[in-house]
Amino acid sequence: MYRLLIVEDDAVIAGAVKQHMESWGYEAICVENFQEVLQTFVTQSPQLVLMDISLPFYNGFHWCDEIRKISKVPIIFISSASDNMNIVMAVNMGGDDFVAKPFDLNVLQAKVQALLRRTYDFAGDSKLLEHKGMIFDTGNGLVANGGARVELTKNEMGILRCLLEQKGRIVTRDKLMERLWESDSFIDDNTLTVNVARLRKKLEEIGIHDMVKTRKGIGYVVD
């Protein structure tokens, strides 16, 4: 089931969109605190965002820019401000589509369905993992910490994901190698050591130090 995040301060519109999307089998969540849109995005890890432009505190362009710093999740702007300048601005800020208010819910649903299909049919699953302010997008291998970002290789992604999913518990070297073998990556004990070292170096480049700890003779842990 795809999860949609609705960032719309008009409760009537948000409720109608939520109800319609749920009738099509989507999980739809409405943002309630418009000072914490990014936090809600990270917590809920949606596969698509419906973003109004005119919002309390910060506008939709601001939140789109913040989301783009950590994720490539598709964003559809929905707004009554449908002049050409706003449409161009929406695209330039990283939006994937624009729907002008008032809109037909069936048209919106069709756009959502098409964008989800284009984005995820061949992309596999994607979710956000967070640890002490660091955000890891498992879909595209992007790790963000503050304003800094770094992209991971396939093996580095597999290692970090496994460690974060078992946060606080030691993951053995054998378990990590088994996990990477499952994704068709050729890896042995020496290759694992090299990949962990490269992962640590990339994390240090964006200000994350000593996150991946070694348990000598056993494996690694993130705590």
mmCIF file of C-alpha atoms in Angstrom:
data_model
loop_
_atom_site.group_PDB
_atom_site.id
_atom_site.type_symbol
_atom_site.label_atom_id
_atom_site.label_comp_id
_atom_site.label_asym_id
_atom_site.label_seq_id
_atom_site.Cartn_x
_atom_site.Cartn_y
_atom_site.Cartn_z
ATOM 1 C CA MET A 1 0.000 0.000 0.000
ATOM 2 C CA TYR A 2 1.327 3.411 -0.959
ATOM 3 C CA ARG A 3 1.338 6.098 1.725
ATOM 4 C CA LEU A 4 0.503 9.697 0.792
ATOM 5 C CA LEU A 5 1.285 12.764 2.885
ATOM 6 C CA ILE A 6 -1.209 15.618 2.454
ATOM 7 C CA VAL A 7 0.213 19.049 3.332
ATOM 8 C CA GLU A 8 -2.936 21.204 3.135
ATOM 9 C CA ASP A 9 -4.142 23.638 5.809
ATOM 10 C CA ASP A 10 -7.748 23.789 4.563
ATOM 11 C CA ALA A 11 -9.319 21.029 6.662
ATOM 12 C CA VAL A 12 -12.232 20.557 4.250
ATOM 13 C CA ILE A 13 -9.969 20.069 1.224
ATOM 14 C CA ALA A 14 -7.493 17.901 3.163
ATOM 15 C CA GLY A 15 -10.311 15.719 4.471
ATOM 16 C CA ALA A 16 -11.886 15.304 1.019
ATOM 17 C CA VAL A 17 -8.545 14.370 -0.567
ATOM 18 C CA LYS A 18 -7.767 11.942 2.266
ATOM 19 C CA GLN A 19 -11.160 10.227 1.992
ATOM 20 C CA HIS A 20 -10.964 9.959 -1.799
ATOM 21 C CA MET A 21 -7.425 8.568 -1.813
ATOM 22 C CA GLU A 22 -8.279 6.023 0.874
ATOM 23 C CA SER A 23 -11.252 4.875 -1.217
ATOM 24 C CA TRP A 24 -8.700 3.970 -3.919
ATOM 25 C CA GLY A 25 -6.676 1.874 -1.508
ATOM 26 C CA TYR A 26 -3.986 4.395 -0.530
ATOM 27 C CA GLU A 27 -2.983 5.241 3.013
ATOM 28 C CA ALA A 28 -3.388 9.016 3.386
ATOM 29 C CA ILE A 29 -2.022 11.107 6.253
ATOM 30 C CA CYS A 30 -2.740 14.813 6.787
ATOM 31 C CA VAL A 31 -0.132 17.078 8.354
ATOM 32 C CA GLU A 32 -1.492 18.612 11.550
ATOM 33 C CA ASN A 33 1.435 20.717 12.766
ATOM 34 C CA PHE A 34 2.579 23.025 9.964
ATOM 35 C CA GLN A 35 5.738 23.978 11.843
ATOM 36 C CA GLU A 36 6.869 20.346 11.691
ATOM 37 C CA VAL A 37 6.169 19.298 8.109
ATOM 38 C CA LEU A 38 9.658 17.867 7.592
ATOM 39 C CA GLN A 39 9.531 15.951 10.870
ATOM 40 C CA THR A 40 6.178 14.472 9.853
ATOM 41 C CA PHE A 41 7.614 13.554 6.459
ATOM 42 C CA VAL A 42 10.533 11.706 8.060
ATOM 43 C CA THR A 43 8.329 9.960 10.623
ATOM 44 C CA GLN A 44 5.682 8.839 8.143
ATOM 45 C CA SER A 45 8.051 8.082 5.221
ATOM 46 C CA PRO A 46 5.431 8.564 2.474
ATOM 47 C CA GLN A 47 5.836 7.471 -1.152
ATOM 48 C CA LEU A 48 4.257 10.723 -2.445
ATOM 49 C CA VAL A 49 3.506 14.207 -1.096
ATOM 50 C CA LEU A 50 0.575 16.454 -2.008
ATOM 51 C CA MET A 51 1.778 19.967 -1.173
ATOM 52 C CA ASP A 52 -0.217 23.200 -0.971
ATOM 53 C CA ILE A 53 1.739 26.417 -1.611
ATOM 54 C CA SER A 54 0.033 28.791 0.846
ATOM 55 C CA LEU A 55 0.588 27.363 4.321
ATOM 56 C CA PRO A 56 0.978 28.731 7.867
ATOM 57 C CA PHE A 57 4.503 29.642 8.987
ATOM 58 C CA TYR A 58 6.401 28.515 5.832
ATOM 59 C CA ASN A 59 5.045 28.044 2.321
ATOM 60 C CA GLY A 60 5.041 24.855 0.272
ATOM 61 C CA PHE A 61 8.125 25.911 -1.695
ATOM 62 C CA HIS A 62 10.112 26.003 1.552
ATOM 63 C CA TRP A 63 8.984 22.524 2.576
ATOM 64 C CA CYS A 64 9.579 21.128 -0.903
ATOM 65 C CA ASP A 65 13.148 22.444 -0.742
ATOM 66 C CA GLU A 66 13.645 20.892 2.706
ATOM 67 C CA ILE A 67 12.326 17.523 1.530
ATOM 68 C CA ARG A 68 14.530 17.639 -1.572
ATOM 69 C CA LYS A 69 17.596 17.938 0.663
ATOM 70 C CA ILE A 70 16.955 14.426 1.948
ATOM 71 C CA SER A 71 14.700 12.635 -0.545
ATOM 72 C CA LYS A 72 13.619 12.341 -4.172
ATOM 73 C CA VAL A 73 10.069 11.299 -3.239
ATOM 74 C CA PRO A 74 7.547 12.617 -5.812
ATOM 75 C CA ILE A 75 5.780 15.863 -4.883
ATOM 76 C CA ILE A 76 2.583 17.188 -6.473
ATOM 77 C CA PHE A 77 1.748 20.815 -5.742
ATOM 78 C CA ILE A 78 -1.942 21.607 -5.282
ATOM 79 C CA SER A 79 -2.723 25.306 -5.172
ATOM 80 C CA SER A 80 -5.160 28.037 -6.119
ATOM 81 C CA ALA A 81 -2.091 30.151 -6.960
ATOM 82 C CA SER A 82 -1.949 28.697 -10.457
ATOM 83 C CA ASP A 83 -0.311 31.524 -12.381
ATOM 84 C CA ASN A 84 2.641 30.678 -14.590
ATOM 85 C CA MET A 85 5.192 32.040 -12.105
ATOM 86 C CA ASN A 86 4.029 29.683 -9.343
ATOM 87 C CA ILE A 87 3.961 26.715 -11.710
ATOM 88 C CA VAL A 88 7.511 27.450 -12.869
ATOM 89 C CA MET A 89 8.607 27.988 -9.263
ATOM 90 C CA ALA A 90 7.062 24.662 -8.229
ATOM 91 C CA VAL A 91 8.988 22.798 -10.926
ATOM 92 C CA ASN A 92 12.231 24.632 -10.170
ATOM 93 C CA MET A 93 11.932 23.786 -6.473
ATOM 94 C CA GLY A 94 11.723 20.084 -7.295
ATOM 95 C CA GLY A 95 7.984 19.494 -7.734
ATOM 96 C CA ASP A 96 6.949 16.731 -10.113
ATOM 97 C CA ASP A 97 3.483 18.002 -11.061
ATOM 98 C CA PHE A 98 1.042 20.851 -10.411
ATOM 99 C CA VAL A 99 -2.722 20.702 -9.929
ATOM 100 C CA ALA A 100 -4.701 23.946 -9.793
ATOM 101 C CA LYS A 101 -7.584 24.464 -7.360
ATOM 102 C CA PRO A 102 -10.443 23.839 -7.677
ATOM 103 C CA PHE A 103 -9.639 20.368 -8.987
ATOM 104 C CA ASP A 104 -11.542 17.186 -9.733
ATOM 105 C CA LEU A 105 -10.621 14.491 -7.214
ATOM 106 C CA ASN A 106 -10.622 11.853 -9.951
ATOM 107 C CA VAL A 107 -8.112 13.876 -11.978
ATOM 108 C CA LEU A 108 -5.905 14.262 -8.895
ATOM 109 C CA GLN A 109 -6.125 10.541 -8.211
ATOM 110 C CA ALA A 110 -5.159 9.745 -11.809
ATOM 111 C CA LYS A 111 -2.101 12.000 -11.546
ATOM 112 C CA VAL A 112 -1.125 10.377 -8.239
ATOM 113 C CA GLN A 113 -1.503 6.897 -9.706
ATOM 114 C CA ALA A 114 0.540 7.738 -12.813
ATOM 115 C CA LEU A 115 3.346 9.375 -10.826
ATOM 116 C CA LEU A 116 3.545 6.479 -8.367
ATOM 117 C CA ARG A 117 3.694 3.992 -11.232
ATOM 118 C CA ARG A 118 6.472 5.918 -13.001
ATOM 119 C CA THR A 119 8.439 6.329 -9.793
ATOM 120 C CA TYR A 120 8.164 2.937 -8.137
ATOM 121 C CA ASP A 121 7.291 0.230 -10.655
ATOM 122 C CA PHE A 122 10.972 -0.346 -11.412
ATOM 123 C CA ALA A 123 12.555 1.322 -8.417
ATOM 124 C CA GLY A 124 11.845 -1.217 -5.668
ATOM 125 C CA ASP A 125 10.840 -0.276 -2.158
ATOM 126 C CA SER A 126 11.954 2.905 -0.491
ATOM 127 C CA LYS A 127 11.738 4.251 3.025
ATOM 128 C CA LEU A 128 13.487 6.774 5.230
ATOM 129 C CA LEU A 129 15.542 5.697 8.225
ATOM 130 C CA GLU A 130 16.502 8.278 10.850
ATOM 131 C CA HIS A 131 19.210 8.189 13.517
ATOM 132 C CA LYS A 132 20.175 11.156 15.708
ATOM 133 C CA GLY A 133 19.358 13.710 13.004
ATOM 134 C CA MET A 134 20.814 11.707 10.109
ATOM 135 C CA ILE A 135 18.293 10.687 7.445
ATOM 136 C CA PHE A 136 18.909 7.787 5.070
ATOM 137 C CA ASP A 137 16.706 7.363 1.986
ATOM 138 C CA THR A 138 16.941 3.650 1.232
ATOM 139 C CA GLY A 139 15.462 4.111 -2.222
ATOM 140 C CA ASN A 140 18.223 6.238 -3.697
ATOM 141 C CA GLY A 141 21.079 5.749 -1.234
ATOM 142 C CA LEU A 142 21.112 9.391 -0.162
ATOM 143 C CA VAL A 143 22.283 10.167 3.384
ATOM 144 C CA ALA A 144 21.643 13.657 4.750
ATOM 145 C CA ASN A 145 22.930 15.292 7.910
ATOM 146 C CA GLY A 146 21.997 18.931 8.354
ATOM 147 C CA GLY A 147 22.607 20.551 4.990
ATOM 148 C CA ALA A 148 25.234 18.030 3.888
ATOM 149 C CA ARG A 149 24.508 14.993 1.715
ATOM 150 C CA VAL A 150 26.369 11.994 0.364
ATOM 151 C CA GLU A 151 25.403 9.112 -1.931
ATOM 152 C CA LEU A 152 26.229 5.520 -1.037
ATOM 153 C CA THR A 153 27.099 2.587 -3.262
ATOM 154 C CA LYS A 154 24.859 -0.489 -3.350
ATOM 155 C CA ASN A 155 26.979 -2.361 -0.803
ATOM 156 C CA GLU A 156 27.282 0.655 1.505
ATOM 157 C CA MET A 157 23.500 1.084 1.345
ATOM 158 C CA GLY A 158 22.972 -2.562 2.282
ATOM 159 C CA ILE A 159 25.334 -2.350 5.240
ATOM 160 C CA LEU A 160 23.868 0.881 6.638
ATOM 161 C CA ARG A 161 20.281 -0.280 6.165
ATOM 162 C CA CYS A 162 20.931 -3.565 7.936
ATOM 163 C CA LEU A 163 22.652 -1.820 10.860
ATOM 164 C CA LEU A 164 19.917 0.819 11.224
ATOM 165 C CA GLU A 165 17.148 -1.778 11.064
ATOM 166 C CA GLN A 166 18.913 -3.631 13.909
ATOM 167 C CA LYS A 167 19.795 -0.424 15.778
ATOM 168 C CA GLY A 168 21.203 -1.111 19.235
ATOM 169 C CA ARG A 169 21.972 -4.745 18.425
ATOM 170 C CA ILE A 170 25.220 -6.225 17.148
ATOM 171 C CA VAL A 171 24.995 -7.436 13.552
ATOM 172 C CA THR A 172 27.531 -10.171 12.878
ATOM 173 C CA ARG A 173 29.878 -10.018 9.917
ATOM 174 C CA ASP A 174 28.331 -13.251 8.624
ATOM 175 C CA LYS A 175 24.839 -11.700 8.780
ATOM 176 C CA LEU A 176 25.980 -8.634 6.838
ATOM 177 C CA MET A 177 27.647 -10.740 4.152
ATOM 178 C CA GLU A 178 24.553 -12.934 3.913
ATOM 179 C CA ARG A 179 22.378 -9.823 3.498
ATOM 180 C CA LEU A 180 24.562 -8.467 0.696
ATOM 181 C CA TRP A 181 24.713 -11.841 -1.042
ATOM 182 C CA GLU A 182 20.889 -11.766 -1.149
ATOM 183 C CA SER A 183 21.093 -8.617 -3.296
ATOM 184 C CA ASP A 184 23.460 -10.317 -5.770
ATOM 185 C CA SER A 185 26.530 -8.483 -4.501
ATOM 186 C CA PHE A 186 29.724 -10.562 -4.492
ATOM 187 C CA ILE A 187 31.260 -9.999 -1.077
ATOM 188 C CA ASP A 188 33.683 -11.827 1.198
ATOM 189 C CA ASP A 189 35.188 -10.972 4.573
ATOM 190 C CA ASN A 190 37.874 -8.645 3.164
ATOM 191 C CA THR A 191 35.388 -6.895 0.870
ATOM 192 C CA LEU A 192 33.074 -6.286 3.839
ATOM 193 C CA THR A 193 35.901 -4.636 5.795
ATOM 194 C CA VAL A 194 36.678 -2.339 2.850
ATOM 195 C CA ASN A 195 33.005 -1.401 2.380
ATOM 196 C CA VAL A 196 32.517 -0.610 6.073
ATOM 197 C CA ALA A 197 35.613 1.605 5.982
ATOM 198 C CA ARG A 198 34.294 3.444 2.911
ATOM 199 C CA LEU A 199 30.893 3.874 4.561
ATOM 200 C CA ARG A 200 32.488 5.381 7.661
ATOM 201 C CA LYS A 201 34.550 7.761 5.544
ATOM 202 C CA LYS A 202 31.485 8.984 3.640
ATOM 203 C CA LEU A 203 29.555 9.499 6.880
ATOM 204 C CA GLU A 204 32.468 11.486 8.295
ATOM 205 C CA GLU A 205 32.389 13.720 5.211
ATOM 206 C CA ILE A 206 28.932 14.943 6.283
ATOM 207 C CA GLY A 207 29.811 15.285 9.963
ATOM 208 C CA ILE A 208 28.783 11.848 11.278
ATOM 209 C CA HIS A 209 31.592 10.356 13.370
ATOM 210 C CA ASP A 210 31.806 7.008 15.191
ATOM 211 C CA MET A 211 28.250 5.967 14.325
ATOM 212 C CA VAL A 212 29.224 2.506 13.080
ATOM 213 C CA LYS A 213 31.046 0.822 15.952
ATOM 214 C CA THR A 214 33.123 -2.360 15.700
ATOM 215 C CA ARG A 215 32.590 -5.242 18.093
ATOM 216 C CA LYS A 216 35.894 -7.027 17.638
ATOM 217 C CA GLY A 217 35.576 -10.603 16.484
ATOM 218 C CA ILE A 218 31.799 -10.321 16.188
ATOM 219 C CA GLY A 219 30.535 -7.562 13.899
ATOM 220 C CA TYR A 220 29.178 -4.007 13.984
ATOM 221 C CA VAL A 221 26.545 -1.981 15.801
ATOM 222 C CA VAL A 222 24.802 1.402 15.576
ATOM 223 C CA ASP A 223 23.562 2.678 18.924
#
